[in-house]
Tab-separated table of N, CA, C and O in Angstrom:
chain	number	residue	atom	x	y	z
A	622	UNK	N	17.625	10.763	-3.143
A	622	UNK	CA	16.173	10.909	-3.107
A	622	UNK	C	15.535	9.568	-2.748
A	622	UNK	O	16.176	8.521	-2.809
A	623	UNK	N	14.266	9.592	-2.394
A	623	UNK	CA	13.563	8.358	-2.041
A	623	UNK	C	13.491	7.398	-3.214
A	623	UNK	O	13.642	6.185	-3.047
A	624	UNK	N	13.261	7.911	-4.415
A	624	UNK	CA	13.180	7.009	-5.572
A	624	UNK	C	14.527	6.368	-5.848
A	624	UNK	O	14.592	5.199	-6.212
A	625	UNK	N	15.620	7.098	-5.664
A	625	UNK	CA	16.950	6.511	-5.837
A	625	UNK	C	17.159	5.368	-4.842
A	625	UNK	O	17.644	4.303	-5.202
A	626	UNK	N	16.789	5.600	-3.569
A	626	UNK	CA	16.941	4.556	-2.551
A	626	UNK	C	16.097	3.333	-2.894
A	626	UNK	O	16.539	2.205	-2.718
A	627	UNK	N	14.886	3.555	-3.405
A	627	UNK	CA	14.006	2.445	-3.746
A	627	UNK	C	14.598	1.595	-4.855
A	627	UNK	O	14.668	0.378	-4.765
A	628	UNK	N	15.055	2.240	-5.916
A	628	UNK	CA	15.557	1.486	-7.058
A	628	UNK	C	16.949	0.915	-6.834
A	628	UNK	O	17.324	-0.066	-7.455
A	629	UNK	N	17.716	1.498	-5.912
A	629	UNK	CA	19.039	0.965	-5.598
A	629	UNK	C	18.989	-0.021	-4.430
A	629	UNK	O	19.995	-0.592	-4.056
A	630	UNK	N	17.796	-0.187	-3.849
A	630	UNK	CA	17.580	-1.086	-2.726
A	630	UNK	C	18.437	-0.745	-1.502
A	630	UNK	O	18.877	-1.603	-0.767
A	631	UNK	N	18.707	0.549	-1.301
A	631	UNK	CA	19.376	1.021	-0.093
A	631	UNK	C	18.350	1.817	0.695
A	631	UNK	O	18.200	3.008	0.511
A	632	UNK	N	17.623	1.157	1.576
A	632	UNK	CA	16.460	1.763	2.188
A	632	UNK	C	16.752	2.562	3.451
A	632	UNK	O	15.954	3.396	3.842
A	633	UNK	N	17.847	2.304	4.118
A	633	UNK	CA	18.160	3.053	5.331
A	633	UNK	C	17.024	2.984	6.330
A	633	UNK	O	16.598	1.916	6.741
A	634	UNK	N	16.509	4.131	6.712
A	634	UNK	CA	15.417	4.209	7.690
A	634	UNK	C	14.044	4.282	7.037
A	634	UNK	O	13.076	4.660	7.687
A	635	UNK	N	13.951	3.947	5.774
A	635	UNK	CA	12.674	3.985	5.070
A	635	UNK	C	11.924	2.680	5.334
A	635	UNK	O	12.483	1.597	5.227
A	636	UNK	N	10.662	2.801	5.694
A	636	UNK	CA	9.827	1.630	5.954
A	636	UNK	C	9.153	1.212	4.646
A	636	UNK	O	8.423	1.991	4.046
A	637	UNK	N	9.428	-0.005	4.211
A	637	UNK	CA	8.805	-0.523	2.998
A	637	UNK	C	7.607	-1.376	3.375
A	637	UNK	O	7.720	-2.310	4.163
A	638	UNK	N	6.458	-1.045	2.803
A	638	UNK	CA	5.227	-1.781	3.054
A	638	UNK	C	4.755	-2.416	1.763
A	638	UNK	O	5.039	-1.912	0.675
A	639	UNK	N	4.027	-3.518	1.894
A	639	UNK	CA	3.453	-4.149	0.715
A	639	UNK	C	2.034	-4.599	1.021
A	639	UNK	O	1.701	-4.880	2.176
A	640	UNK	N	1.207	-4.626	-0.021
A	640	UNK	CA	-0.158	-5.113	0.137
A	640	UNK	C	-0.131	-6.583	0.497
A	640	UNK	O	0.587	-7.361	-0.127
A	641	UNK	N	-0.908	-6.936	1.493
A	641	UNK	CA	-1.061	-8.351	1.811
A	641	UNK	C	-1.972	-8.944	0.745
A	641	UNK	O	-3.019	-8.411	0.428
A	642	UNK	N	-1.561	-10.055	0.178
A	642	UNK	CA	-2.325	-10.728	-0.881
A	642	UNK	C	-3.461	-11.538	-0.283
A	642	UNK	O	-3.251	-12.285	0.686
A	643	UNK	N	-4.660	-11.417	-0.844
A	643	UNK	CA	-5.755	-12.261	-0.352
A	643	UNK	C	-5.526	-13.718	-0.708
A	643	UNK	O	-4.829	-14.027	-1.675
A	644	UNK	N	-6.107	-14.598	0.080
A	644	UNK	CA	-5.989	-16.041	-0.164
A	644	UNK	C	-7.337	-16.585	-0.624
A	644	UNK	O	-8.390	-16.097	-0.220
A	645	UNK	N	-7.288	-17.613	-1.454
A	645	UNK	CA	-8.505	-18.225	-1.980
A	645	UNK	C	-9.238	-18.953	-0.851
A	645	UNK	O	-8.640	-19.702	-0.093
A	646	UNK	N	-10.533	-18.701	-0.741
A	646	UNK	CA	-11.366	-19.375	0.251
A	646	UNK	C	-12.501	-20.088	-0.479
A	646	UNK	O	-13.416	-19.437	-0.994
A	647	UNK	N	-12.447	-21.429	-0.549
A	647	UNK	CA	-13.483	-22.159	-1.284
A	647	UNK	C	-14.869	-22.009	-0.663
A	647	UNK	O	-15.872	-22.073	-1.364
A	648	UNK	N	-14.942	-21.768	0.648
A	648	UNK	CA	-16.229	-21.573	1.309
A	648	UNK	C	-16.944	-20.334	0.772
A	648	UNK	O	-18.138	-20.348	0.517
A	649	UNK	N	-16.170	-19.254	0.591
A	649	UNK	CA	-16.740	-18.006	0.069
A	649	UNK	C	-16.704	-17.943	-1.454
A	649	UNK	O	-17.291	-17.051	-2.054
A	650	UNK	N	-15.949	-18.851	-2.061
A	650	UNK	CA	-15.833	-18.858	-3.514
A	650	UNK	C	-15.082	-17.653	-4.056
A	650	UNK	O	-15.369	-17.146	-5.124
A	651	UNK	N	-14.107	-17.167	-3.290
A	651	UNK	CA	-13.330	-16.011	-3.732
A	651	UNK	C	-12.112	-15.795	-2.864
A	651	UNK	O	-11.843	-16.551	-1.923
A	652	UNK	N	-11.387	-14.738	-3.179
A	652	UNK	CA	-10.202	-14.367	-2.417
A	652	UNK	C	-10.618	-13.513	-1.224
A	652	UNK	O	-11.464	-12.617	-1.359
A	653	UNK	N	-10.020	-13.781	-0.070
A	653	UNK	CA	-10.379	-13.055	1.150
A	653	UNK	C	-9.135	-12.695	1.961
A	653	UNK	O	-8.105	-13.353	1.867
A	654	UNK	N	-9.271	-11.631	2.748
A	654	UNK	CA	-8.282	-11.242	3.748
A	654	UNK	C	-8.940	-11.365	5.116
A	654	UNK	O	-10.142	-11.120	5.260
A	655	UNK	N	-8.172	-11.710	6.128
A	655	UNK	CA	-8.705	-11.817	7.480
A	655	UNK	C	-8.557	-10.466	8.183
A	655	UNK	O	-7.457	-10.071	8.551
A	656	UNK	N	-9.687	-9.781	8.363
A	656	UNK	CA	-9.691	-8.496	9.055
A	656	UNK	C	-10.100	-8.659	10.523
A	656	UNK	O	-10.360	-7.678	11.207
A	657	UNK	N	-10.180	-9.886	10.999
A	657	UNK	CA	-10.486	-10.188	12.400
A	657	UNK	C	-11.776	-9.505	12.863
A	657	UNK	O	-11.846	-8.975	13.971
A	658	UNK	N	-12.790	-9.513	11.994
A	658	UNK	CA	-14.096	-8.972	12.336
A	658	UNK	C	-14.256	-7.473	12.215
A	658	UNK	O	-15.335	-6.934	12.430
A	659	UNK	N	-13.201	-6.754	11.868
A	659	UNK	CA	-13.263	-5.294	11.785
A	659	UNK	C	-13.905	-4.808	10.490
A	659	UNK	O	-14.503	-3.740	10.458
A	660	UNK	N	-13.759	-5.544	9.404
A	660	UNK	CA	-14.318	-5.156	8.109
A	660	UNK	C	-15.413	-6.159	7.781
A	660	UNK	O	-15.172	-7.356	7.770
A	661	UNK	N	-16.629	-5.639	7.516
A	661	UNK	CA	-17.763	-6.547	7.339
A	661	UNK	C	-18.393	-6.477	5.953
A	661	UNK	O	-19.304	-7.234	5.655
A	662	UNK	N	-17.915	-5.587	5.095
A	662	UNK	CA	-18.481	-5.466	3.745
A	662	UNK	C	-17.387	-5.686	2.710
A	662	UNK	O	-16.280	-5.173	2.845
A	663	UNK	N	-17.695	-6.451	1.675
A	663	UNK	CA	-16.721	-6.654	0.605
A	663	UNK	C	-16.556	-5.361	-0.180
A	663	UNK	O	-17.524	-4.663	-0.418
A	664	UNK	N	-15.327	-5.107	-0.565
A	664	UNK	CA	-15.049	-3.931	-1.375
A	664	UNK	C	-13.675	-4.071	-2.002
A	664	UNK	O	-12.757	-4.608	-1.388
A	665	UNK	N	-13.553	-3.554	-3.201
A	665	UNK	CA	-12.246	-3.511	-3.861
A	665	UNK	C	-11.306	-2.574	-3.104
A	665	UNK	O	-10.095	-2.655	-3.224
A	666	UNK	N	-11.864	-1.701	-2.279
A	666	UNK	CA	-11.068	-0.737	-1.513
A	666	UNK	C	-10.455	-1.343	-0.248
A	666	UNK	O	-9.590	-0.739	0.362
A	667	UNK	N	-10.902	-2.508	0.180
A	667	UNK	CA	-10.353	-3.135	1.390
A	667	UNK	C	-8.913	-3.571	1.147
A	667	UNK	O	-8.620	-4.187	0.124
A	668	UNK	N	-8.025	-3.249	2.090
A	668	UNK	CA	-6.638	-3.701	1.947
A	668	UNK	C	-5.932	-3.741	3.289
A	668	UNK	O	-6.376	-3.125	4.259
A	669	UNK	N	-4.843	-4.470	3.322
A	669	UNK	CA	-3.948	-4.536	4.475
A	669	UNK	C	-2.530	-4.310	3.988
A	669	UNK	O	-2.153	-4.784	2.913
A	670	UNK	N	-1.756	-3.588	4.782
A	670	UNK	CA	-0.342	-3.381	4.484
A	670	UNK	C	0.495	-4.055	5.559
A	670	UNK	O	0.197	-3.956	6.754
A	671	UNK	N	1.540	-4.725	5.115
A	671	UNK	CA	2.474	-5.394	6.026
A	671	UNK	C	3.879	-4.908	5.713
A	671	UNK	O	4.165	-4.474	4.595
A	672	UNK	N	4.744	-4.994	6.709
A	672	UNK	CA	6.151	-4.652	6.479
A	672	UNK	C	6.746	-5.644	5.496
A	672	UNK	O	6.493	-6.843	5.595
A	673	UNK	N	7.510	-5.141	4.551
A	673	UNK	CA	8.111	-6.019	3.548
A	673	UNK	C	9.043	-7.041	4.192
A	673	UNK	O	9.063	-8.194	3.802
A	674	UNK	N	9.784	-6.624	5.231
A	674	UNK	CA	10.733	-7.546	5.875
A	674	UNK	C	10.052	-8.524	6.825
A	674	UNK	O	10.632	-9.523	7.197
A	675	UNK	N	8.810	-8.223	7.250
A	675	UNK	CA	8.074	-9.103	8.162
A	675	UNK	C	6.618	-9.125	7.712
A	675	UNK	O	5.769	-8.442	8.276
A	676	UNK	N	6.330	-9.927	6.686
A	676	UNK	CA	5.014	-9.885	6.051
A	676	UNK	C	3.890	-10.389	6.949
A	676	UNK	O	2.720	-10.245	6.631
A	677	UNK	N	4.214	-10.985	8.094
A	677	UNK	CA	3.183	-11.438	9.027
A	677	UNK	C	2.678	-10.295	9.905
A	677	UNK	O	1.640	-10.423	10.547
A	678	UNK	N	3.392	-9.199	9.942
A	678	UNK	CA	3.030	-8.074	10.817
A	678	UNK	C	2.239	-7.030	10.028
A	678	UNK	O	2.792	-6.278	9.248
A	679	UNK	N	0.923	-6.982	10.249
A	679	UNK	CA	0.076	-5.990	9.592
A	679	UNK	C	0.237	-4.661	10.317
A	679	UNK	O	0.049	-4.585	11.534
A	680	UNK	N	0.595	-3.606	9.585
A	680	UNK	CA	0.746	-2.290	10.207
A	680	UNK	C	-0.417	-1.364	9.871
A	680	UNK	O	-0.588	-0.332	10.526
A	681	UNK	N	-1.234	-1.731	8.874
A	681	UNK	CA	-2.397	-0.920	8.531
A	681	UNK	C	-3.435	-1.803	7.857
A	681	UNK	O	-3.089	-2.664	7.043
A	682	UNK	N	-4.696	-1.596	8.222
A	682	UNK	CA	-5.778	-2.227	7.479
A	682	UNK	C	-6.895	-1.210	7.325
A	682	UNK	O	-7.169	-0.410	8.224
A	683	UNK	N	-7.513	-1.234	6.157
A	683	UNK	CA	-8.544	-0.274	5.798
A	683	UNK	C	-9.642	-1.035	5.091
A	683	UNK	O	-9.369	-1.842	4.203
A	684	UNK	N	-10.888	-0.806	5.498
A	684	UNK	CA	-11.964	-1.530	4.846
A	684	UNK	C	-13.339	-0.954	5.093
A	684	UNK	O	-13.559	-0.180	6.019
A	685	UNK	N	-14.242	-1.389	4.254
A	685	UNK	CA	-15.626	-0.911	4.273
A	685	UNK	C	-16.424	-1.645	5.344
A	685	UNK	O	-16.313	-2.850	5.501
A	686	UNK	N	-17.254	-0.875	6.076
A	686	UNK	CA	-18.170	-1.477	7.042
A	686	UNK	C	-19.629	-1.203	6.686
A	686	UNK	O	-20.524	-1.853	7.208
A	687	UNK	N	-19.882	-0.252	5.814
A	687	UNK	CA	-21.222	0.010	5.284
A	687	UNK	C	-21.058	0.772	3.970
A	687	UNK	O	-19.933	1.005	3.524
A	688	UNK	N	-22.177	1.147	3.379
A	688	UNK	CA	-22.126	1.780	2.049
A	688	UNK	C	-21.162	2.965	1.997
A	688	UNK	O	-20.417	3.126	1.048
A	689	UNK	N	-21.159	3.803	3.029
A	689	UNK	CA	-20.321	5.002	3.011
A	689	UNK	C	-19.461	5.158	4.269
A	689	UNK	O	-19.080	6.261	4.638
A	690	UNK	N	-19.146	4.041	4.927
A	690	UNK	CA	-18.294	4.071	6.122
A	690	UNK	C	-17.176	3.062	6.002
A	690	UNK	O	-17.382	1.932	5.556
A	691	UNK	N	-15.995	3.498	6.444
A	691	UNK	CA	-14.801	2.662	6.420
A	691	UNK	C	-14.165	2.662	7.800
A	691	UNK	O	-14.386	3.579	8.591
A	692	UNK	N	-13.363	1.653	8.095
A	692	UNK	CA	-12.553	1.637	9.316
A	692	UNK	C	-11.080	1.649	8.904
A	692	UNK	O	-10.701	1.126	7.852
A	693	UNK	N	-10.281	2.260	9.745
A	693	UNK	CA	-8.843	2.342	9.529
A	693	UNK	C	-8.158	1.957	10.828
A	693	UNK	O	-8.341	2.608	11.849
A	694	UNK	N	-7.402	0.867	10.791
A	694	UNK	CA	-6.608	0.424	11.939
A	694	UNK	C	-5.140	0.509	11.547
A	694	UNK	O	-4.771	0.130	10.435
A	695	UNK	N	-4.322	0.990	12.465
A	695	UNK	CA	-2.886	1.085	12.183
A	695	UNK	C	-2.113	0.962	13.474
A	695	UNK	O	-2.673	1.065	14.571
A	696	UNK	N	-0.833	0.717	13.341
A	696	UNK	CA	0.044	0.591	14.493
A	696	UNK	C	1.396	1.225	14.167
A	696	UNK	O	1.666	1.586	13.026
A	697	UNK	N	2.227	1.322	15.196
A	697	UNK	CA	3.576	1.837	15.026
A	697	UNK	C	4.294	1.016	13.972
A	697	UNK	O	4.081	-0.193	13.917
A	698	UNK	N	5.036	1.574	13.113
A	698	UNK	CA	5.628	2.902	13.130
A	698	UNK	C	4.824	3.969	12.389
A	698	UNK	O	5.301	5.081	12.221
A	699	UNK	N	3.611	3.655	11.947
A	699	UNK	CA	2.797	4.663	11.267
A	699	UNK	C	2.168	5.613	12.280
A	699	UNK	O	1.710	5.193	13.336
A	700	UNK	N	2.134	6.875	11.929
A	700	UNK	CA	1.442	7.872	12.744
A	700	UNK	C	0.009	7.996	12.220
A	700	UNK	O	-0.289	7.532	11.107
A	701	UNK	N	-0.880	8.631	12.981
A	701	UNK	CA	-2.232	8.854	12.466
A	701	UNK	C	-2.218	9.622	11.142
A	701	UNK	O	-2.989	9.328	10.236
A	702	UNK	N	-1.321	10.575	11.031
A	702	UNK	CA	-1.199	11.363	9.803
A	702	UNK	C	-0.853	10.465	8.607
A	702	UNK	O	-1.486	10.543	7.558
A	703	UNK	N	0.145	9.617	8.770
A	703	UNK	CA	0.562	8.728	7.676
A	703	UNK	C	-0.540	7.738	7.315
A	703	UNK	O	-0.820	7.504	6.147
A	704	UNK	N	-1.166	7.147	8.333
A	704	UNK	CA	-2.227	6.164	8.089
A	704	UNK	C	-3.392	6.807	7.339
A	704	UNK	O	-3.925	6.229	6.381
A	705	UNK	N	-3.784	7.993	7.751
A	705	UNK	CA	-4.898	8.678	7.101
A	705	UNK	C	-4.546	9.043	5.658
A	705	UNK	O	-5.368	8.901	4.750
A	706	UNK	N	-3.311	9.476	5.435
A	706	UNK	CA	-2.878	9.818	4.074
A	706	UNK	C	-2.912	8.581	3.170
A	706	UNK	O	-3.344	8.655	2.011
A	707	UNK	N	-2.468	7.452	3.680
A	707	UNK	CA	-2.495	6.205	2.899
A	707	UNK	C	-3.942	5.825	2.579
A	707	UNK	O	-4.271	5.475	1.447
A	708	UNK	N	-4.819	5.919	3.580
A	708	UNK	CA	-6.227	5.575	3.368
A	708	UNK	C	-6.860	6.497	2.330
A	708	UNK	O	-7.574	6.030	1.431
A	709	UNK	N	-6.608	7.791	2.430
A	709	UNK	CA	-7.167	8.726	1.452
A	709	UNK	C	-6.678	8.429	0.039
A	709	UNK	O	-7.452	8.469	-0.919
A	710	UNK	N	-5.410	8.125	-0.083
A	710	UNK	CA	-4.870	7.851	-1.416
A	710	UNK	C	-5.482	6.596	-2.020
A	710	UNK	O	-5.588	6.477	-3.242
A	711	UNK	N	-5.907	5.660	-1.182
A	711	UNK	CA	-6.501	4.431	-1.710
A	711	UNK	C	-7.899	4.663	-2.265
A	711	UNK	O	-8.403	3.852	-3.041
A	712	UNK	N	-8.533	5.746	-1.873
A	712	UNK	CA	-9.884	6.031	-2.358
A	712	UNK	C	-9.885	6.583	-3.775
A	712	UNK	O	-10.905	6.591	-4.437
A	713	UNK	N	-8.749	7.060	-4.248
A	713	UNK	CA	-8.633	7.548	-5.616
A	713	UNK	C	-7.824	6.536	-6.404
A	713	UNK	O	-6.618	6.437	-6.263
A	714	UNK	N	-8.492	5.761	-7.247
A	714	UNK	CA	-7.826	4.706	-8.004
A	714	UNK	C	-6.669	5.203	-8.837
A	714	UNK	O	-5.705	4.490	-9.079
A	715	UNK	N	-6.716	6.450	-9.282
A	715	UNK	CA	-5.634	6.981	-10.102
A	715	UNK	C	-4.344	7.106	-9.309
A	715	UNK	O	-3.268	7.034	-9.855
A	716	UNK	N	-4.455	7.308	-8.004
A	716	UNK	CA	-3.258	7.449	-7.172
A	716	UNK	C	-2.719	6.116	-6.699
A	716	UNK	O	-1.548	5.988	-6.396
A	717	UNK	N	-3.566	5.113	-6.610
A	717	UNK	CA	-3.177	3.879	-5.931
A	717	UNK	C	-2.954	2.694	-6.863
A	717	UNK	O	-2.770	1.597	-6.402
A	718	UNK	N	-2.949	2.894	-8.157
A	718	UNK	CA	-2.810	1.736	-9.038
A	718	UNK	C	-1.367	1.524	-9.486
A	718	UNK	O	-0.512	2.369	-9.304
A	719	UNK	N	-1.100	0.376	-10.066
A	719	UNK	CA	0.266	0.035	-10.463
A	719	UNK	C	0.735	0.863	-11.649
A	719	UNK	O	1.931	1.039	-11.843
A	720	UNK	N	-0.196	1.387	-12.437
A	720	UNK	CA	0.226	2.233	-13.556
A	720	UNK	C	0.991	3.449	-13.062
A	720	UNK	O	1.929	3.902	-13.694
A	721	UNK	N	0.573	3.987	-11.907
A	721	UNK	CA	1.275	5.138	-11.336
A	721	UNK	C	2.713	4.776	-11.015
A	721	UNK	O	3.633	5.550	-11.280
A	722	UNK	N	2.919	3.589	-10.442
A	722	UNK	CA	4.273	3.150	-10.118
A	722	UNK	C	5.118	3.059	-11.385
A	722	UNK	O	6.250	3.528	-11.418
A	723	UNK	N	4.562	2.470	-12.443
A	723	UNK	CA	5.321	2.322	-13.686
A	723	UNK	C	5.601	3.679	-14.327
A	723	UNK	O	6.660	3.879	-14.922
A	724	UNK	N	4.686	4.626	-14.182
A	724	UNK	CA	4.917	5.974	-14.688
A	724	UNK	C	6.066	6.625	-13.935
A	724	UNK	O	6.959	7.224	-14.545
A	725	UNK	N	6.074	6.497	-12.617
A	725	UNK	CA	7.157	7.073	-11.809
A	725	UNK	C	8.484	6.415	-12.170
A	725	UNK	O	9.511	7.079	-12.302
A	726	UNK	N	8.467	5.101	-12.363
A	726	UNK	CA	9.690	4.384	-12.732
A	726	UNK	C	10.220	4.880	-14.074
A	726	UNK	O	11.416	5.109	-14.233
A	727	UNK	N	9.315	5.078	-15.041
A	727	UNK	CA	9.724	5.571	-16.365
A	727	UNK	C	10.292	6.978	-16.252
A	727	UNK	O	11.338	7.289	-16.836
A	728	UNK	N	9.635	7.857	-15.486
A	728	UNK	CA	10.129	9.223	-15.299
A	728	UNK	C	11.492	9.230	-14.636
A	728	UNK	O	12.366	10.026	-14.985
A	729	UNK	N	11.692	8.329	-13.676
A	729	UNK	CA	12.982	8.220	-13.000
A	729	UNK	C	14.073	7.818	-14.007
A	729	UNK	O	15.158	8.392	-14.020
A	730	UNK	N	13.766	6.844	-14.860
A	730	UNK	CA	14.730	6.407	-15.884
A	730	UNK	C	15.031	7.534	-16.862
A	730	UNK	O	16.183	7.755	-17.239
A	731	UNK	N	13.990	8.254	-17.270
A	731	UNK	CA	14.170	9.375	-18.194
A	731	UNK	C	15.050	10.452	-17.577
A	731	UNK	O	15.911	11.026	-18.241
A	732	UNK	N	14.835	10.723	-16.272
A	732	UNK	CA	15.626	11.742	-15.586
A	732	UNK	C	17.086	11.324	-15.510
A	732	UNK	O	18.002	12.122	-15.729
A	733	UNK	N	17.338	10.031	-15.212
A	733	UNK	CA	18.717	9.546	-15.147
A	733	UNK	C	19.393	9.631	-16.515
A	733	UNK	O	20.551	10.009	-16.619
A	734	UNK	N	18.660	9.280	-17.583
A	734	UNK	CA	19.209	9.345	-18.934
A	734	UNK	C	19.548	10.779	-19.322
A	734	UNK	O	20.584	11.056	-19.908
A	735	UNK	N	18.658	11.708	-18.962
A	735	UNK	CA	18.875	13.115	-19.282
A	735	UNK	C	20.099	13.658	-18.539
A	735	UNK	O	20.886	14.421	-19.104
A	736	UNK	N	20.279	13.252	-17.286
A	736	UNK	CA	21.423	13.763	-16.521
A	736	UNK	C	22.744	13.201	-17.063
A	736	UNK	O	23.768	13.862	-17.010
A	737	UNK	N	22.725	11.984	-17.614
A	737	UNK	CA	23.941	11.409	-18.195
A	737	UNK	C	24.338	12.148	-19.470
A	737	UNK	O	25.508	12.373	-19.731
A	738	UNK	N	23.347	12.528	-20.276
A	738	UNK	CA	23.650	13.232	-21.527
A	738	UNK	C	24.085	14.672	-21.276
A	738	UNK	O	24.845	15.217	-22.048
A	739	UNK	N	23.609	15.265	-20.167
A	739	UNK	CA	24.017	16.630	-19.842
A	739	UNK	C	25.422	16.684	-19.255
A	739	UNK	O	26.135	17.658	-19.425
A	740	UNK	N	25.799	15.606	-18.531
A	740	UNK	CA	27.063	15.580	-17.804
A	740	UNK	C	28.198	15.277	-18.668
A	740	UNK	O	29.254	15.713	-18.773
């Protein structure tokens, strides 16, 4: 399964992405990401994803341009379907936070423990 590959670090053809971390900018007095002029409004929803193996290569960026408008830029290997799904999931904090990851990790551990006791 995908979770087994993730935790065993055998990724095969799975593309691993990670959030690009903002850098401190003393001019703005805060952390910023360079969206190259595409994102013009600050928002907690703004993010960029880069390949884990090549963190300089941004494959997706999503950000606010007005009160109720966002832009979504992506490149190969993401399809429009995948990029849109990632963007939608970021709009619901319950789906996109680290607590969800830890919950999945705990469930995975529980499932492995249960299968050992059954076997």
